[in-house]
CSV table of C-alpha atoms and ligand atoms in Angstrom, one decimal:
chain,number,residue,atom,x,y,z
A,1,UNK,CA,-19.9,11.8,-38.3
A,2,UNK,CA,-21.4,9.2,-36.2
A,3,UNK,CA,-20.8,5.8,-37.6
A,4,UNK,CA,-22.8,4.3,-40.3
A,5,UNK,CA,-26.0,2.8,-39.1
A,6,UNK,CA,-26.7,-0.3,-41.2
A,7,UNK,CA,-29.9,0.0,-42.9
A,8,UNK,CA,-31.8,-2.3,-45.1
A,9,UNK,CA,-35.5,-3.0,-44.3
A,10,UNK,CA,-37.1,-0.2,-45.4
A,11,UNK,CA,-40.5,0.8,-44.0
A,12,UNK,CA,-41.9,3.4,-46.6
A,13,UNK,CA,-45.4,5.3,-45.6
A,14,UNK,CA,-47.1,6.8,-48.1
A,15,UNK,CA,-45.4,4.8,-51.3
A,16,UNK,CA,-48.4,4.7,-53.7
A,17,UNK,CA,-48.5,8.1,-53.4
A,18,UNK,CA,-46.6,10.7,-55.7
A,19,UNK,CA,-42.6,11.0,-54.3
A,20,UNK,CA,-43.1,7.9,-52.0
A,21,UNK,CA,-43.6,5.8,-55.4
A,22,UNK,CA,-40.9,7.3,-57.1
A,23,UNK,CA,-38.2,6.8,-54.0
A,24,UNK,CA,-39.4,3.2,-53.4
A,25,UNK,CA,-39.0,2.4,-57.0
A,26,UNK,CA,-35.6,3.9,-56.9
A,27,UNK,CA,-34.2,2.1,-54.0
A,28,UNK,CA,-35.8,-1.4,-54.7
A,29,UNK,CA,-33.9,-1.4,-58.1
A,30,UNK,CA,-30.3,0.2,-56.9
A,31,UNK,CA,-30.5,-1.8,-54.1
A,32,UNK,CA,-31.3,-5.4,-54.8
A,33,UNK,CA,-29.9,-6.3,-51.0
A,34,UNK,CA,-32.7,-3.6,-49.3
A,35,UNK,CA,-36.2,-4.8,-48.2
A,36,UNK,CA,-38.7,-2.1,-49.1
A,37,UNK,CA,-42.1,-2.4,-47.7
A,38,UNK,CA,-44.5,0.1,-48.8
A,39,UNK,CA,-47.5,1.1,-46.8
A,40,UNK,CA,-50.0,2.8,-48.1
A,41,UNK,CA,-54.0,3.1,-47.3
A,42,UNK,CA,-54.6,3.9,-51.1
A,43,UNK,CA,-56.3,7.5,-50.6
A,44,UNK,CA,-57.5,9.1,-53.0
A,45,UNK,CA,-54.2,10.7,-54.0
A,46,UNK,CA,-52.5,6.7,-54.5
A,47,UNK,CA,-52.4,4.8,-56.5
A,48,UNK,CA,-50.9,0.6,-56.6
A,49,UNK,CA,-50.2,1.2,-60.2
A,50,UNK,CA,-47.3,3.8,-59.5
A,51,UNK,CA,-45.3,0.9,-58.3
A,52,UNK,CA,-45.9,-1.6,-61.2
A,53,UNK,CA,-42.2,-1.1,-62.1
A,54,UNK,CA,-41.2,-2.7,-59.2
A,55,UNK,CA,-44.5,-4.6,-58.0
A,56,UNK,CA,-42.5,-8.1,-59.1
A,57,UNK,CA,-39.4,-7.7,-57.7
A,58,UNK,CA,-38.1,-10.1,-54.8
A,59,UNK,CA,-37.0,-7.3,-52.5
A,60,UNK,CA,-40.4,-5.1,-52.7
A,61,UNK,CA,-43.4,-5.8,-50.7
A,62,UNK,CA,-47.0,-4.0,-50.5
A,63,UNK,CA,-49.0,-3.5,-47.5
A,64,UNK,CA,-52.4,-2.2,-47.4
A,65,UNK,CA,-52.8,-0.4,-44.3
A,66,UNK,CA,-53.4,3.2,-42.1
A,67,UNK,CA,-50.8,4.4,-40.3
A,68,UNK,CA,-53.0,5.3,-37.6
A,69,UNK,CA,-53.2,1.3,-37.0
A,70,UNK,CA,-50.4,0.7,-34.4
A,71,UNK,CA,-51.0,-2.7,-34.1
A,72,UNK,CA,-50.5,-3.2,-38.0
A,73,UNK,CA,-47.5,-1.1,-38.2
A,74,UNK,CA,-46.4,-2.9,-35.3
A,75,UNK,CA,-46.8,-6.3,-36.7
A,76,UNK,CA,-44.9,-5.3,-40.3
A,77,UNK,CA,-42.1,-3.8,-38.3
A,78,UNK,CA,-41.2,-7.3,-36.5
A,79,UNK,CA,-42.2,-9.5,-39.4
A,80,UNK,CA,-39.9,-7.2,-41.5
A,81,UNK,CA,-37.2,-6.5,-39.0
A,82,UNK,CA,-37.5,-2.9,-39.7
A,83,UNK,CA,-34.5,-0.7,-39.0
A,84,UNK,CA,-35.7,2.4,-41.2
A,85,UNK,CA,-38.8,4.4,-41.9
A,86,UNK,CA,-39.3,7.1,-44.6
A,87,UNK,CA,-42.9,8.5,-43.8
A,88,UNK,CA,-44.4,10.2,-46.7
A,89,UNK,CA,-48.1,9.6,-45.9
A,90,UNK,CA,-49.9,12.9,-45.5
A,91,UNK,CA,-52.4,14.9,-46.5
A,92,UNK,CA,-51.0,17.4,-48.5
A,93,UNK,CA,-53.1,19.6,-50.0
A,94,UNK,CA,-53.5,23.0,-49.1
A,95,UNK,CA,-56.8,23.7,-51.1
A,96,UNK,CA,-58.0,20.8,-49.3
A,97,UNK,CA,-56.9,22.3,-46.0
A,98,UNK,CA,-58.7,25.5,-46.2
A,99,UNK,CA,-62.4,23.0,-46.0
A,100,UNK,CA,-62.1,19.9,-44.1
A,101,UNK,CA,-58.9,20.6,-42.3
A,102,UNK,CA,-59.6,17.9,-39.3
A,103,UNK,CA,-58.7,15.0,-41.8
A,104,UNK,CA,-55.2,17.1,-41.7
A,105,UNK,CA,-54.6,16.9,-37.9
A,106,UNK,CA,-55.7,13.7,-38.2
A,107,UNK,CA,-53.4,12.2,-40.9
A,108,UNK,CA,-50.2,14.5,-40.4
A,109,UNK,CA,-50.2,15.1,-36.7
A,110,UNK,CA,-51.9,12.0,-35.1
A,111,UNK,CA,-50.6,9.4,-37.6
A,112,UNK,CA,-46.8,10.7,-37.5
A,113,UNK,CA,-47.4,10.0,-33.9
A,114,UNK,CA,-48.9,6.6,-34.0
A,115,UNK,CA,-45.6,5.6,-36.6
A,116,UNK,CA,-43.2,7.5,-34.0
A,117,UNK,CA,-44.3,5.6,-31.0
A,118,UNK,CA,-44.2,2.3,-32.9
A,119,UNK,CA,-40.8,3.1,-33.9
A,120,UNK,CA,-39.8,4.1,-30.2
A,121,UNK,CA,-41.0,0.4,-29.1
A,122,UNK,CA,-39.1,-1.0,-32.3
A,123,UNK,CA,-35.5,-2.5,-31.1
A,124,UNK,CA,-34.5,-2.7,-34.3
A,125,UNK,CA,-35.0,0.9,-35.5
A,126,UNK,CA,-32.0,2.4,-36.8
A,127,UNK,CA,-33.3,5.8,-38.8
A,128,UNK,CA,-36.7,7.6,-38.9
A,129,UNK,CA,-36.9,10.1,-42.0
A,130,UNK,CA,-39.6,12.5,-41.7
A,131,UNK,CA,-41.0,14.1,-44.7
A,132,UNK,CA,-41.6,17.8,-44.3
A,133,UNK,CA,-42.1,21.0,-46.4
A,134,UNK,CA,-40.8,24.3,-47.0
A,135,UNK,CA,-44.4,25.1,-46.4
A,136,UNK,CA,-43.7,25.3,-43.0
A,137,UNK,CA,-41.4,28.2,-42.9
A,138,UNK,CA,-44.3,30.4,-44.1
A,139,UNK,CA,-44.4,32.9,-46.5
A,140,UNK,CA,-41.0,34.9,-47.7
A,141,UNK,CA,-41.4,38.4,-47.0
A,142,UNK,CA,-40.5,39.9,-50.8
A,143,UNK,CA,-38.3,39.1,-53.9
A,144,UNK,CA,-35.2,40.3,-52.0
A,145,UNK,CA,-35.7,38.2,-48.7
A,146,UNK,CA,-32.7,36.0,-48.3
A,147,UNK,CA,-33.3,32.4,-48.8
A,148,UNK,CA,-34.4,30.6,-45.4
A,149,UNK,CA,-32.2,28.1,-44.2
A,150,UNK,CA,-32.9,25.3,-42.0
A,151,UNK,CA,-32.7,27.5,-38.5
A,152,UNK,CA,-35.1,29.7,-40.2
A,153,UNK,CA,-38.3,30.1,-37.7
A,154,UNK,CA,-41.0,28.2,-38.2
A,155,UNK,CA,-44.8,30.2,-39.6
A,156,UNK,CA,-46.8,28.2,-41.3
A,157,UNK,CA,-49.4,30.0,-42.8
A,158,UNK,CA,-52.1,27.7,-43.7
A,159,UNK,CA,-53.8,24.9,-41.4
A,160,UNK,CA,-51.7,22.3,-43.7
A,161,UNK,CA,-48.5,23.8,-43.3
A,162,UNK,CA,-49.4,23.9,-39.5
A,163,UNK,CA,-50.2,20.3,-39.0
A,164,UNK,CA,-47.0,19.5,-40.8
A,165,UNK,CA,-45.0,21.9,-38.4
A,166,UNK,CA,-47.0,20.4,-35.6
A,167,UNK,CA,-45.7,17.1,-36.8
A,168,UNK,CA,-42.0,17.7,-36.9
A,169,UNK,CA,-42.2,19.3,-33.3
A,170,UNK,CA,-43.5,15.7,-32.4
A,171,UNK,CA,-40.7,14.6,-34.5
A,172,UNK,CA,-37.7,16.5,-32.5
A,173,UNK,CA,-39.2,15.6,-29.2
A,174,UNK,CA,-38.8,11.8,-30.3
A,175,UNK,CA,-35.7,12.1,-30.6
A,176,UNK,CA,-34.5,14.7,-27.5
A,177,UNK,CA,-37.0,12.4,-25.2
A,178,UNK,CA,-36.8,8.9,-26.5
A,179,UNK,CA,-33.0,9.1,-28.5
A,180,UNK,CA,-34.9,7.6,-31.9
A,181,UNK,CA,-33.0,8.5,-34.6
A,182,UNK,CA,-34.5,11.3,-36.7
A,183,UNK,CA,-33.8,13.5,-40.1
A,184,UNK,CA,-36.8,15.8,-41.0
A,185,UNK,CA,-36.2,16.9,-44.5
A,186,UNK,CA,-38.5,20.1,-45.8
A,187,UNK,CA,-38.9,20.5,-49.5
A,188,UNK,CA,-40.1,22.2,-52.3
A,189,UNK,CA,-42.9,22.0,-54.5
A,190,UNK,CA,-42.3,18.9,-56.4
A,191,UNK,CA,-43.7,17.8,-60.0
A,192,UNK,CA,-43.2,15.2,-62.2
A,193,UNK,CA,-45.3,11.8,-63.3
A,194,UNK,CA,-47.9,9.9,-60.4
A,195,UNK,CA,-48.9,13.7,-59.0
A,196,UNK,CA,-52.6,13.3,-58.8
A,197,UNK,CA,-54.1,16.3,-60.7
A,198,UNK,CA,-55.4,18.4,-57.9
A,199,UNK,CA,-51.4,19.9,-57.5
A,200,UNK,CA,-50.7,22.9,-59.9
A,201,UNK,CA,-48.5,21.6,-62.6
A,202,UNK,CA,-50.8,18.2,-63.1
A,203,UNK,CA,-54.0,20.1,-63.2
A,204,UNK,CA,-52.6,22.6,-65.7
A,205,UNK,CA,-52.0,19.8,-68.1
A,206,UNK,CA,-55.2,17.9,-67.4
A,207,UNK,CA,-57.4,20.8,-67.5
A,208,UNK,CA,-55.7,21.9,-70.9
A,209,UNK,CA,-55.8,18.3,-72.3
A,210,UNK,CA,-59.6,18.4,-72.2
A,211,UNK,CA,-59.4,21.6,-73.6
A,212,UNK,CA,-60.4,23.5,-70.5
A,213,UNK,CA,-58.6,26.4,-69.6
A,214,UNK,CA,-56.2,26.9,-67.0
A,215,UNK,CA,-57.3,28.1,-63.2
A,216,UNK,CA,-54.8,30.5,-62.0
A,217,UNK,CA,-55.5,31.8,-58.6
A,218,UNK,CA,-55.4,35.5,-58.0
A,219,UNK,CA,-53.0,37.1,-60.4
A,220,UNK,CA,-51.2,34.2,-61.0
A,221,UNK,CA,-47.9,36.3,-59.6
A,222,UNK,CA,-47.2,34.0,-56.6
A,223,UNK,CA,-44.3,32.1,-57.3
A,224,UNK,CA,-43.0,28.6,-56.3
A,225,UNK,CA,-40.1,27.0,-56.6
A,226,UNK,CA,-40.4,23.9,-58.5
A,227,UNK,CA,-38.2,20.5,-58.3
A,228,UNK,CA,-38.8,17.7,-60.6
A,229,UNK,CA,-39.5,14.3,-58.8
A,230,UNK,CA,-36.7,12.3,-60.0
A,231,UNK,CA,-34.2,14.8,-58.2
A,232,UNK,CA,-35.9,14.5,-55.2
A,233,UNK,CA,-35.8,10.6,-55.1
A,234,UNK,CA,-32.1,11.1,-55.4
A,235,UNK,CA,-32.3,13.7,-53.0
A,236,UNK,CA,-33.8,10.7,-50.2
A,237,UNK,CA,-31.3,8.3,-51.7
A,238,UNK,CA,-28.6,10.8,-50.4
A,239,UNK,CA,-29.9,11.8,-47.2
A,240,UNK,CA,-31.0,7.9,-46.5
A,241,UNK,CA,-27.4,7.0,-46.8
A,242,UNK,CA,-25.4,10.6,-45.7
A,243,UNK,CA,-27.7,12.4,-43.9
A,244,UNK,CA,-26.8,13.2,-39.9
A,245,UNK,CA,-28.9,11.9,-37.4
A,246,UNK,CA,-30.9,15.2,-35.8
A,247,UNK,CA,-30.6,17.1,-38.6
A,248,UNK,CA,-33.0,18.9,-40.9
A,249,UNK,CA,-32.4,19.1,-44.5
A,250,UNK,CA,-33.8,21.1,-47.0
A,251,UNK,CA,-34.3,19.9,-50.5
A,252,UNK,CA,-34.8,22.9,-52.9
A,253,UNK,CA,-34.1,23.5,-56.4
A,254,UNK,CA,-33.8,26.6,-58.5
A,255,UNK,CA,-36.7,27.2,-60.6
A,256,UNK,CA,-38.7,29.9,-59.0
A,257,UNK,CA,-41.5,31.0,-61.1
A,258,UNK,CA,-44.7,32.7,-60.8
A,259,UNK,CA,-48.1,30.3,-61.6
A,260,UNK,CA,-48.6,32.3,-64.7
A,261,UNK,CA,-45.2,31.4,-66.2
A,262,UNK,CA,-45.9,27.5,-65.4
A,263,UNK,CA,-49.3,28.1,-67.3
A,264,UNK,CA,-47.4,29.6,-70.3
A,265,UNK,CA,-45.0,27.2,-70.6
A,266,UNK,CA,-47.5,24.2,-70.2
A,267,UNK,CA,-49.7,25.8,-72.9
A,268,UNK,CA,-46.9,26.1,-75.3
A,269,UNK,CA,-45.5,22.9,-74.8
A,270,UNK,CA,-48.6,21.4,-75.3
A,271,UNK,CA,-48.9,23.2,-78.5
A,272,UNK,CA,-51.9,25.8,-77.6
A,273,UNK,CA,-49.5,28.7,-77.9
A,274,UNK,CA,-51.8,30.6,-80.2
A,275,UNK,CA,-55.2,30.4,-78.3
A,276,UNK,CA,-53.1,31.0,-75.5
A,277,UNK,CA,-56.0,33.6,-74.1
A,278,UNK,CA,-58.6,31.0,-74.4
A,279,UNK,CA,-56.5,28.7,-72.5
A,280,UNK,CA,-56.0,31.3,-69.2
A,281,UNK,CA,-58.7,31.9,-66.5
A,282,UNK,CA,-58.2,34.0,-63.1
A,283,UNK,CA,-60.2,32.8,-60.5
A,284,UNK,CA,-60.7,34.2,-57.0
A,285,UNK,CA,-57.6,33.6,-54.7
A,286,UNK,CA,-57.2,31.1,-51.8
A,287,UNK,CA,-58.0,32.8,-48.1
A,288,UNK,CA,-54.7,33.2,-48.0
A,289,UNK,CA,-52.0,32.6,-50.6
A,290,UNK,CA,-48.1,32.8,-49.5
A,291,UNK,CA,-46.3,35.1,-51.9
A,292,UNK,CA,-43.4,32.6,-52.0
A,293,UNK,CA,-41.0,30.1,-50.7
A,294,UNK,CA,-37.5,30.3,-50.9
A,295,UNK,CA,-35.3,28.2,-49.4
A,296,UNK,CA,-31.5,27.6,-49.4
A,297,UNK,CA,-29.8,23.7,-49.8
A,298,UNK,CA,-26.6,24.4,-49.0
A,299,UNK,CA,-26.8,21.5,-46.8
A,300,UNK,CA,-27.6,19.1,-48.9
A,301,UNK,CA,-25.4,20.0,-51.5
A,302,UNK,CA,-22.7,19.4,-48.8
A,303,UNK,CA,-24.0,15.8,-49.0
A,304,UNK,CA,-23.2,15.3,-52.4
A,305,UNK,CA,-26.7,16.0,-53.9
A,306,UNK,CA,-27.5,18.6,-56.8
A,307,UNK,CA,-30.3,19.2,-58.9
A,308,UNK,CA,-29.9,17.6,-62.3
A,309,UNK,CA,-32.8,18.0,-64.3
A,310,UNK,CA,-34.0,21.3,-66.0
A,311,UNK,CA,-37.2,22.5,-65.4
A,312,UNK,CA,-38.0,22.4,-69.4
A,313,UNK,CA,-37.0,18.8,-69.4
A,314,UNK,CA,-38.9,18.0,-66.6
A,315,UNK,CA,-41.9,19.5,-67.7
A,316,UNK,CA,-41.7,17.8,-71.0
A,317,UNK,CA,-41.4,14.4,-69.1
A,318,UNK,CA,-44.2,15.3,-66.9
A,319,UNK,CA,-46.7,16.1,-70.3
A,320,UNK,CA,-45.7,12.9,-71.7
A,321,UNK,CA,-46.4,10.9,-69.3
A,322,UNK,CA,-50.1,12.2,-68.4
A,323,UNK,CA,-50.6,12.0,-72.0
A,324,UNK,CA,-50.1,8.5,-71.8
A,325,UNK,CA,-51.8,7.4,-68.4
A,326,UNK,CA,-54.4,10.0,-68.5
A,327,UNK,CA,-56.4,7.2,-66.7
A,328,UNK,CA,-54.3,6.5,-63.7
A,329,UNK,CA,-56.5,8.4,-61.3
A,330,UNK,CA,-59.6,7.0,-62.9
A,331,UNK,CA,-62.1,10.4,-62.9
A,332,UNK,CA,-60.4,12.9,-61.7
A,333,UNK,CA,-63.4,15.7,-62.5
A,334,UNK,CA,-63.6,16.9,-59.4
A,335,UNK,CA,-60.1,17.5,-59.0
A,336,UNK,CA,-59.9,19.8,-61.6
A,337,UNK,CA,-62.0,22.6,-60.3
A,338,UNK,CA,-60.5,26.0,-59.7
A,339,UNK,CA,-60.8,25.4,-55.7
A,340,UNK,CA,-61.2,21.7,-55.4
A,341,UNK,CA,-62.0,20.2,-51.9
A,342,UNK,CA,-61.5,16.6,-51.9
A,343,UNK,CA,-61.9,15.9,-48.3
A,344,UNK,CA,-65.4,16.8,-48.2
A,345,UNK,CA,-67.4,18.5,-45.8
A,346,UNK,CA,-67.1,22.2,-44.2
A,347,UNK,CA,-65.4,23.3,-47.9
A,348,UNK,CA,-66.6,26.0,-50.2
A,349,UNK,CA,-69.5,23.8,-52.8
A,350,UNK,CA,-67.9,22.3,-55.8
A,351,UNK,CA,-68.3,24.6,-59.0
A,352,UNK,CA,-68.3,21.8,-61.9
A,353,UNK,CA,-65.5,22.4,-64.5
A,354,UNK,CA,-68.1,23.7,-67.1
A,355,UNK,CA,-68.9,26.8,-64.8
A,356,UNK,CA,-65.3,27.8,-64.7
B,401,NAG,C1,-45.4,1.1,-26.8
B,401,NAG,O1,-44.8,0.3,-25.8
B,401,NAG,C2,-45.1,0.8,-24.4
B,401,NAG,C3,-44.3,0.1,-23.5
B,401,NAG,O2,-44.5,-1.0,-23.5
B,401,NAG,C4,-47.2,0.6,-24.8
B,401,NAG,O3,-47.4,1.0,-23.1
B,401,NAG,C5,-47.5,1.2,-26.1
B,401,NAG,O4,-48.8,1.0,-25.8
B,401,NAG,C6,-46.2,0.9,-27.2
B,401,NAG,N1,-47.1,1.9,-27.8
B,401,NAG,C7,-47.1,0.9,-29.4
B,401,NAG,C8,-47.8,2.1,-30.4
B,401,NAG,O5,-47.3,-0.1,-29.5
């Protein structure tokens, strides 16, 4: 392995959002001699309170900014002698990408390009960790198919996943052309505290907490693999310190479950088991809904990471958190509808939660 780069001044984009905030908190607390600069534009799915635990610590700094702004990014790089980028900022919700998907191209491709260009120009840069997704692989063929490793061909099936794949190619090209020391990660579905309730698990929890039925797309048999966010944060700690430049790492768990099973578990945890049928509502499927994604994380295991939190424990912790911080994201009515289109124009008209 190449000699260890000294990584100390970390620029973390999207750090007020879901996964980014957990990674920022872990790094700030665990490494008091590192400086963590969270850079976030505080879009609808981010919230500064997600960083409350570290806000007052001396090695933490927050800068409100957009990744499109190369001047501001470059200034922050210089001022803080940034040597590491962890790039979490992205538009991530597949449902939205069936609506106004231009916002996805802008944030995920153009935004990543700006950051790469700034990183290329920054003489102190030692690592650029780009956060991608298992969705870039496209749909797993069937339930007997072999799990996909990092060499698997990329065949994204929705506009969101296509923009993430596009961004990955840009990242790779900066490695090839300019020797930018990049690492790419491709993660499973992540769940846990701080997640904006447009995503399946927090959406179901918030629907049940309001006495609304959970909205299952299609027959509910599509599976996803869910990984608890604290396990994911430890995966990034591991990759940051032990990952090899130029490599790609899948970050996956072993909780592949059909959506309907996830819904039933949550209905039970929230004590509504006796009203199970009333709490389940089937809605039309997405235009295209991948059957499953199955990845192997052997490469990451070989760096010493493993999943530690069981799905049951993770779900309980998550439910507890939403019970306590139900107002974290303000008014979330429009996120709880069956097919939300948070980024506006071009999508199906919104249905109010009462007409589900
Ligand atoms: C990077 O440096 C080049 C050459 O100095 C310059 O033309 C370009 O604008 C810089 N890019 C950014 C994003 O600052």
